[in-house]
Coordinates of C-alpha atoms and ligand atoms in Angstrom, one line a residue:
M557 CA -59.5 -13.7 -32.9
T558 CA -61.8 -16.4 -31.5
Q559 CA -60.0 -19.7 -31.2
S560 CA -62.0 -22.6 -32.7
H561 CA -59.4 -25.2 -32.1
S562 CA -56.9 -26.0 -29.5
V563 CA -53.7 -28.0 -29.3
L564 CA -51.6 -29.3 -26.5
L565 CA -48.0 -28.5 -27.3
I566 CA -45.4 -30.7 -25.7
V567 CA -42.0 -29.0 -25.8
G568 CA -39.0 -31.4 -25.6
G569 CA -35.5 -30.7 -24.6
G570 CA -33.7 -29.6 -27.8
I571 CA -32.2 -26.4 -29.0
A572 CA -35.2 -26.0 -31.3
A573 CA -37.4 -25.4 -28.2
Y574 CA -36.5 -21.7 -28.5
K575 CA -38.6 -21.5 -31.6
T576 CA -41.8 -22.7 -29.8
P577 CA -43.0 -19.2 -28.6
E578 CA -43.0 -18.3 -32.4
L579 CA -44.9 -21.5 -33.1
V580 CA -47.5 -20.5 -30.5
R581 CA -47.8 -17.0 -32.2
Q582 CA -48.2 -18.6 -35.6
L583 CA -50.9 -20.9 -34.3
A584 CA -52.7 -17.9 -32.7
K585 CA -52.6 -16.2 -36.1
R586 CA -54.5 -19.2 -37.5
G587 CA -57.1 -19.1 -34.7
I588 CA -55.6 -22.1 -32.8
G589 CA -55.2 -21.9 -29.1
C590 CA -52.5 -23.6 -27.1
R591 CA -51.9 -25.3 -23.7
V592 CA -48.2 -26.2 -23.1
I593 CA -46.3 -28.9 -21.3
V594 CA -42.5 -28.3 -21.2
T595 CA -40.2 -31.2 -20.2
E596 CA -37.6 -30.7 -17.6
A597 CA -34.9 -30.6 -20.3
G598 CA -37.1 -28.4 -22.5
S599 CA -37.2 -25.8 -19.8
H600 CA -33.4 -25.3 -20.2
F601 CA -34.0 -24.1 -23.8
V602 CA -37.1 -22.0 -23.4
A603 CA -38.4 -20.2 -20.4
P604 CA -41.8 -21.6 -19.3
L605 CA -42.7 -18.0 -18.4
A606 CA -42.1 -17.0 -22.1
L607 CA -44.6 -19.7 -23.2
A608 CA -47.1 -18.7 -20.5
S609 CA -46.9 -15.1 -21.7
V610 CA -47.6 -16.0 -25.4
T611 CA -50.3 -18.6 -24.6
G612 CA -52.0 -16.7 -21.8
H613 CA -52.1 -19.9 -19.8
E614 CA -50.1 -21.6 -17.1
V615 CA -47.4 -23.8 -18.5
H616 CA -47.3 -27.3 -17.1
T617 CA -43.9 -28.9 -16.2
K618 CA -44.3 -31.5 -13.5
L619 CA -46.3 -34.7 -13.2
L620 CA -46.6 -34.6 -9.5
D621 CA -47.6 -31.0 -8.9
L622 CA -50.6 -30.9 -6.7
T623 CA -51.4 -27.2 -7.3
A624 CA -51.3 -27.5 -11.1
E625 CA -53.1 -30.9 -10.9
A626 CA -55.9 -29.4 -8.9
R627 CA -56.4 -26.7 -11.6
M628 CA -56.2 -28.9 -14.6
G629 CA -55.3 -32.6 -14.3
H630 CA -52.9 -34.2 -16.8
I631 CA -55.6 -36.4 -18.1
E632 CA -57.9 -33.5 -18.8
L633 CA -55.0 -31.6 -20.3
S634 CA -54.3 -34.2 -22.9
R635 CA -58.0 -34.8 -23.7
S636 CA -59.3 -31.3 -23.9
A637 CA -57.1 -30.5 -27.0
D638 CA -58.1 -31.3 -30.5
L639 CA -54.5 -32.4 -31.4
I640 CA -51.3 -33.1 -29.4
V641 CA -48.2 -31.6 -31.0
V642 CA -44.7 -32.6 -29.9
A643 CA -42.2 -29.9 -30.9
P644 CA -39.3 -30.4 -30.8
A645 CA -39.8 -34.2 -30.6
T646 CA -36.5 -35.3 -29.3
A647 CA -35.1 -38.9 -29.7
D648 CA -35.9 -39.4 -26.0
L649 CA -39.5 -38.3 -26.3
M650 CA -40.0 -40.4 -29.4
A651 CA -38.5 -43.4 -27.6
K652 CA -40.8 -42.9 -24.6
A653 CA -43.9 -42.5 -26.7
A654 CA -43.0 -45.5 -28.9
S655 CA -42.5 -47.7 -25.8
G656 CA -45.5 -46.4 -23.8
F657 CA -43.5 -44.9 -20.9
A658 CA -45.3 -42.6 -18.4
N659 CA -42.6 -41.4 -16.1
D660 CA -43.0 -37.6 -16.5
L661 CA -45.8 -35.2 -17.4
A662 CA -45.0 -35.2 -21.2
S663 CA -44.9 -39.0 -21.6
T664 CA -47.9 -39.5 -19.4
A665 CA -50.0 -37.0 -21.4
L666 CA -49.0 -38.8 -24.6
L667 CA -50.0 -42.2 -23.1
A668 CA -53.3 -40.9 -21.6
T669 CA -54.6 -39.2 -24.7
D670 CA -57.1 -40.5 -27.2
K671 CA -56.5 -37.5 -29.5
P672 CA -54.3 -37.5 -32.7
V673 CA -50.6 -36.8 -32.2
M674 CA -48.3 -34.9 -34.5
M675 CA -44.5 -34.8 -34.0
A676 CA -41.9 -32.3 -35.3
P677 CA -38.6 -34.2 -34.7
A678 CA -35.4 -32.4 -34.0
M679 CA -32.1 -34.1 -33.1
N680 CA -28.6 -34.7 -34.3
V681 CA -28.4 -36.3 -37.7
R682 CA -26.7 -39.5 -36.3
M683 CA -29.4 -39.8 -33.6
W684 CA -32.1 -39.5 -36.4
D685 CA -30.4 -42.1 -38.5
H686 CA -29.8 -44.5 -35.6
P687 CA -31.6 -47.8 -35.9
A688 CA -33.3 -47.3 -32.5
T689 CA -34.8 -44.0 -33.7
R690 CA -35.8 -45.7 -37.1
R691 CA -37.6 -48.4 -35.1
N692 CA -39.3 -45.8 -32.9
L693 CA -40.4 -43.8 -35.9
A694 CA -41.8 -46.9 -37.6
T695 CA -43.7 -47.8 -34.4
L696 CA -45.1 -44.3 -33.9
M697 CA -46.2 -44.1 -37.6
A698 CA -47.9 -47.5 -37.3
D699 CA -49.6 -46.2 -34.1
G700 CA -51.0 -43.3 -36.3
V701 CA -48.7 -40.5 -35.2
T702 CA -48.0 -38.1 -38.1
F703 CA -44.7 -36.4 -38.6
I704 CA -43.7 -33.0 -39.9
G705 CA -40.1 -32.8 -40.9
P706 CA -37.3 -33.0 -39.9
D707 CA -35.7 -30.6 -42.4
E708 CA -32.3 -31.1 -43.8
G709 CA -29.6 -28.5 -43.2
E710 CA -26.8 -27.2 -41.0
M711 CA -27.4 -28.2 -37.4
A712 CA -26.6 -26.4 -34.1
C713 CA -24.0 -29.1 -33.4
G714 CA -22.2 -28.2 -36.7
E715 CA -23.2 -31.3 -38.6
F716 CA -25.3 -31.4 -41.8
G717 CA -28.2 -33.6 -42.6
P718 CA -31.8 -34.3 -41.7
G719 CA -32.6 -33.4 -38.1
R720 CA -33.5 -29.7 -38.0
M721 CA -37.0 -29.0 -36.7
A722 CA -39.4 -27.8 -39.4
E723 CA -39.9 -24.0 -39.3
P724 CA -42.7 -22.8 -37.0
D725 CA -44.9 -21.5 -39.9
V726 CA -44.6 -24.8 -41.7
I727 CA -45.6 -26.7 -38.5
A728 CA -48.5 -24.2 -37.9
D729 CA -49.7 -24.8 -41.5
A730 CA -49.6 -28.5 -41.1
I731 CA -51.5 -28.2 -37.8
A732 CA -54.1 -25.9 -39.3
T733 CA -54.6 -28.3 -42.3
R734 CA -54.9 -31.2 -39.9
L735 CA -57.5 -29.4 -37.8
T736 CA -59.5 -27.6 -40.4
G737 CA -59.0 -29.3 -43.7
S738 CA -58.8 -32.9 -42.4
R739 CA -61.9 -34.0 -44.3
A740 CA -61.0 -32.4 -47.7
L741 CA -61.0 -35.9 -49.3
A742 CA -64.0 -37.3 -47.4
G743 CA -66.1 -39.4 -49.8
R744 CA -63.2 -39.9 -52.3
H745 CA -61.6 -43.2 -53.2
V746 CA -57.9 -43.1 -53.8
L747 CA -56.1 -46.1 -55.3
I748 CA -52.3 -46.1 -54.8
T749 CA -49.5 -48.5 -55.6
A750 CA -46.3 -48.7 -53.6
G751 CA -43.1 -50.7 -53.1
P752 CA -41.3 -52.8 -55.6
T753 CA -42.6 -55.8 -57.5
V754 CA -40.9 -59.1 -57.3
E755 CA -40.7 -61.3 -60.3
P756 CA -39.8 -64.9 -59.6
L757 CA -37.3 -66.9 -61.7
D758 CA -37.6 -70.1 -59.5
P759 CA -38.7 -70.7 -55.9
V760 CA -35.7 -68.9 -54.5
R761 CA -34.6 -66.4 -57.1
F762 CA -36.3 -63.2 -58.4
L763 CA -35.9 -59.9 -60.2
S764 CA -36.8 -56.8 -58.2
N765 CA -35.5 -53.3 -57.4
R766 CA -34.5 -51.1 -54.4
S767 CA -37.8 -49.4 -53.8
S768 CA -38.6 -49.3 -50.0
G769 CA -42.2 -48.2 -50.4
K770 CA -41.7 -45.4 -47.9
Q771 CA -42.9 -42.6 -50.2
G772 CA -46.0 -44.5 -51.3
Y773 CA -46.9 -45.5 -47.8
A774 CA -46.4 -41.9 -46.5
L775 CA -48.7 -40.7 -49.3
A776 CA -51.3 -43.3 -48.5
A777 CA -51.2 -42.1 -44.8
A778 CA -51.4 -38.5 -45.8
L779 CA -54.4 -39.1 -48.2
A780 CA -56.2 -41.1 -45.5
S781 CA -55.6 -38.4 -42.9
L782 CA -57.5 -36.0 -45.3
G783 CA -60.5 -38.4 -45.1
A784 CA -60.1 -40.4 -48.3
R785 CA -60.9 -44.1 -48.5
V786 CA -57.4 -45.3 -49.5
T787 CA -56.7 -48.7 -51.2
L788 CA -53.0 -49.4 -51.2
V789 CA -51.8 -52.1 -53.5
S790 CA -48.3 -52.9 -52.3
G791 CA -45.4 -55.0 -53.3
P792 CA -43.3 -56.6 -50.5
T793 CA -41.9 -53.8 -48.2
G794 CA -41.9 -54.8 -44.6
L795 CA -43.7 -51.6 -43.7
A796 CA -46.7 -51.5 -41.5
C797 CA -50.0 -50.6 -43.2
P798 CA -50.8 -47.0 -42.2
P799 CA -53.9 -46.5 -40.0
G800 CA -57.2 -46.1 -42.0
V801 CA -55.7 -47.6 -45.2
E802 CA -56.9 -50.8 -46.8
R803 CA -54.0 -52.8 -48.2
T804 CA -53.8 -55.6 -50.7
N805 CA -50.4 -57.3 -50.8
V806 CA -49.0 -58.5 -54.1
E807 CA -45.7 -59.7 -55.5
T808 CA -45.7 -59.4 -59.3
A809 CA -46.6 -56.6 -61.7
R810 CA -49.4 -58.8 -63.1
Q811 CA -50.8 -59.3 -59.7
M812 CA -50.5 -55.6 -59.0
L813 CA -52.4 -54.7 -62.2
A814 CA -55.2 -57.2 -61.4
A815 CA -55.5 -55.9 -57.8
C816 CA -55.7 -52.3 -59.1
Q817 CA -58.3 -53.2 -61.7
A818 CA -60.3 -55.0 -59.0
A819 CA -60.2 -51.9 -56.8
L820 CA -61.7 -49.6 -59.4
P821 CA -63.7 -47.3 -59.6
A822 CA -61.5 -44.7 -57.9
D823 CA -61.5 -40.9 -58.0
V824 CA -57.7 -40.8 -58.0
F825 CA -55.0 -43.3 -59.0
V826 CA -51.4 -42.7 -57.8
A827 CA -48.8 -45.0 -59.2
V828 CA -45.9 -44.8 -56.8
A829 CA -44.7 -48.4 -57.1
A830 CA -41.4 -49.2 -58.8
V831 CA -42.9 -51.9 -61.1
A832 CA -40.3 -54.2 -62.6
D833 CA -40.4 -53.5 -66.4
W834 CA -39.5 -57.1 -67.2
R835 CA -40.0 -60.5 -65.6
P836 CA -38.3 -63.8 -66.3
A837 CA -40.1 -65.2 -69.3
E838 CA -40.4 -68.6 -67.6
T839 CA -40.9 -69.2 -63.8
H840 CA -39.4 -72.6 -62.9
T841 CA -41.3 -74.6 -60.3
R842 CA -38.0 -76.2 -59.1
K843 CA -34.8 -74.5 -58.1
L844 CA -32.4 -74.2 -61.1
K845 CA -29.4 -76.3 -60.3
L846 CA -25.8 -75.3 -60.9
K847 CA -24.6 -78.9 -60.9
G848 CA -25.4 -80.8 -64.0
A849 CA -26.2 -77.7 -66.1
A850 CA -24.4 -77.9 -69.4
S851 CA -23.9 -74.2 -69.5
M852 CA -25.1 -71.0 -67.9
P853 CA -28.9 -70.9 -68.4
P854 CA -30.0 -68.0 -70.6
L855 CA -32.2 -65.5 -68.8
K856 CA -35.1 -64.7 -71.2
L857 CA -37.3 -61.8 -70.1
A858 CA -40.9 -60.9 -70.9
E859 CA -42.3 -57.4 -70.7
N860 CA -44.6 -56.6 -67.8
P861 CA -47.9 -54.8 -68.3
D862 CA -47.7 -51.0 -67.7
I863 CA -50.2 -50.5 -64.9
L864 CA -50.1 -46.7 -65.1
A865 CA -50.6 -46.6 -68.8
T866 CA -53.4 -49.2 -68.5
L867 CA -55.3 -47.3 -65.9
S868 CA -54.7 -43.9 -67.7
A869 CA -56.3 -45.2 -70.9
P870 CA -59.6 -43.5 -71.7
G871 CA -62.5 -45.7 -70.5
M872 CA -65.5 -45.9 -68.2
H873 CA -63.4 -46.5 -65.1
R874 CA -60.5 -44.1 -65.8
P875 CA -60.0 -42.2 -62.5
G876 CA -60.6 -38.5 -62.7
L877 CA -57.0 -37.8 -61.7
V878 CA -54.1 -40.1 -62.6
V879 CA -50.7 -39.4 -61.1
G880 CA -47.6 -41.2 -62.1
F881 CA -44.1 -41.1 -60.5
A882 CA -40.9 -41.0 -62.5
A883 CA -37.7 -42.4 -61.1
E884 CA -34.8 -40.8 -63.1
T885 CA -31.1 -40.5 -62.7
N886 CA -30.6 -37.8 -65.3
D887 CA -32.4 -35.1 -67.4
V888 CA -35.3 -35.4 -64.8
E889 CA -37.6 -32.8 -66.3
A890 CA -37.2 -33.9 -69.9
H891 CA -37.9 -37.5 -69.0
A892 CA -40.8 -36.5 -66.8
Q893 CA -42.4 -34.6 -69.7
A894 CA -41.9 -37.5 -72.0
K895 CA -43.5 -39.9 -69.4
L896 CA -46.5 -37.6 -69.0
A897 CA -47.2 -37.9 -72.7
A898 CA -46.3 -41.6 -73.1
K899 CA -48.3 -42.9 -70.1
G900 CA -51.4 -40.7 -70.7
C901 CA -51.5 -39.6 -67.0
D902 CA -52.4 -36.2 -65.7
W903 CA -49.5 -35.5 -63.4
I904 CA -46.0 -36.8 -63.1
V905 CA -44.1 -36.6 -59.8
A906 CA -40.5 -36.9 -60.9
N907 CA -37.6 -37.6 -58.5
D908 CA -33.9 -38.0 -59.0
V909 CA -33.0 -41.4 -57.7
S910 CA -29.3 -41.2 -58.4
G911 CA -28.5 -40.5 -54.7
D912 CA -29.9 -42.2 -51.6
V913 CA -33.6 -41.5 -52.4
M914 CA -34.5 -45.2 -52.8
G915 CA -34.7 -46.5 -49.3
G916 CA -33.9 -43.2 -47.7
D917 CA -36.3 -40.9 -45.7
S918 CA -36.1 -37.7 -47.7
N919 CA -36.9 -36.8 -51.3
A920 CA -37.0 -33.8 -53.6
I921 CA -39.6 -33.8 -56.4
L922 CA -40.6 -32.0 -59.5
L923 CA -44.4 -32.0 -60.0
V924 CA -45.2 -31.8 -63.8
T925 CA -48.7 -31.1 -64.8
A926 CA -50.4 -29.6 -67.9
S927 CA -50.3 -26.2 -66.3
G928 CA -46.5 -26.2 -65.6
T929 CA -43.9 -27.6 -63.2
E930 CA -43.3 -27.1 -59.5
T931 CA -40.2 -28.0 -57.5
L932 CA -40.6 -29.2 -53.9
P933 CA -37.1 -29.1 -52.3
R934 CA -35.6 -32.0 -50.4
Q935 CA -37.6 -32.8 -47.3
A936 CA -38.8 -35.8 -45.3
K937 CA -40.9 -38.2 -47.4
T938 CA -43.7 -37.6 -45.0
V939 CA -43.6 -33.9 -45.7
I940 CA -43.5 -34.4 -49.4
A941 CA -46.5 -36.8 -49.0
G942 CA -48.5 -34.1 -47.1
E943 CA -47.7 -31.5 -49.8
L944 CA -48.8 -33.9 -52.6
A945 CA -52.0 -34.9 -50.7
A946 CA -52.9 -31.3 -50.2
R947 CA -52.4 -30.6 -54.0
I948 CA -54.6 -33.6 -54.9
A949 CA -57.3 -32.4 -52.5
A950 CA -57.2 -28.9 -53.9
H951 CA -57.3 -30.2 -57.5
L952 CA -60.4 -32.4 -56.8
T953 CA -62.2 -29.7 -54.9
A954 CA -61.6 -27.3 -57.8
R955 CA -62.4 -29.7 -60.6
H956 CA -65.0 -32.0 -59.2
P957 CA -66.8 -30.4 -56.2
Q958 CA -68.7 -32.9 -54.1
T959 CA -72.4 -32.9 -54.8
Ligands
CTP647 N1 -45.3 -48.1 -64.0 C1 -46.3 -49.0 -64.0 N2 -46.2 -50.2 -64.6 C2 -45.0 -50.5 -65.2 C3 -43.9 -49.6 -65.1 C4 -44.0 -48.4 -64.5 O1 -47.4 -48.6 -63.5 N3 -44.9 -51.7 -65.7 C5 -45.5 -46.7 -63.4 C6 -44.7 -46.5 -62.1 O2 -45.5 -46.8 -61.0 C7 -44.5 -45.0 -62.2 C8 -44.4 -44.7 -63.7 O3 -45.0 -45.8 -64.3 O4 -45.6 -44.3 -61.7 C9 -43.0 -44.5 -64.2 O5 -42.2 -45.6 -63.8 P1 -40.6 -45.6 -64.1 O6 -40.0 -46.8 -63.5 O7 -40.0 -44.2 -63.7 O8 -40.6 -45.6 -65.6 P2 -40.8 -46.7 -66.7 O9 -42.1 -46.6 -67.3 O10 -40.4 -48.0 -66.1 O11 -39.7 -46.2 -67.8 P3 -38.1 -46.2 -67.7 O12 -37.8 -47.4 -66.8 O13 -37.7 -46.4 -69.1 O14 -37.7 -45.0 -67.1

């Protein structure tokens, strides 16, 4: 098969490295060629000779190797590929890449490249959950690195949780989509809400919820990586705006509605935000004081506008595809079906938020559309985002081909 695209695969030092010859084979099946760098630690888990055999190319291991450097320098190695893929991306490699280290061939290639980078993390669950790895993940995402996985499951160390490298065929699919379908949403405008809303009672107190914004931001990033012009209307989250996304920051539901209406027309509207259903009926300009109050002040609430229902209503500017989210703690499918009808949207992405979904890094969803329901099992929010973005792109292409 002729290979129209090539990736530079950087193999880190984790047990999952043994799966990389299979990843190379899966890429070859999709017409994607591979050059490989293996770190010193990685070479203990997979033989460079095995990778050289499946790629048909010399495997690079050392930064200061004059012979290898004379044949293909590390700068050229990292620039000749269409995409750099780090698999397994260990905690150490993520830390080096996030900090800009260049003290071995892998980290130098990552710093020297101007090509997009995709990482498939694999590490012990505690290492994945450690605040240092969280920080590095956030930095890398803000730098435009995309992530595939990790999956949740039983790990080589005997523990259970997120940290397993995504399977080679899943990584190969993500790479192929990135390389070949990356412009599937070019020319489309996607409007997306994310995060919580914050409804002030007085200058220091407010009503809000536990939404972190992670799923909405991951979806905004995934849609932008497919070429869409993405407008993200976000409540307060503390997350960095994904590369290529235009963000409007808001606080209240009413501000969020106004910002969404101002951003129309859009081809797609995705309402991921956890909008507060109610706000304090009155916002006091001065802090309510405990001292001197005759009794506990009554908290009167007013209903907020329903942004999803408003933008779903028939009208000139109704986006062609309107997708709502449903945060449920019980009877997920029944509530999702009811919301689909009540809000007038086209799809509902339902998730069970009774566990640690809000604020966490993984999610399991039920996609409810007029043509049926589909379950996406628990995976990293970035993976769920990629899957949803791919379905949105496929729907638009089928229903409204670009003219
Ligand atoms: N939503 C919205 N505006 C609101 C409330 C919700 O746009 N005022 C959107 C959310 O962004 C989500 C969907 O409606 O896409 C469902 O939100 P959810 O909180 O699950 O449901 P509610 O409509 O608030 O209903 P309930 O709280 O009774 O489950």
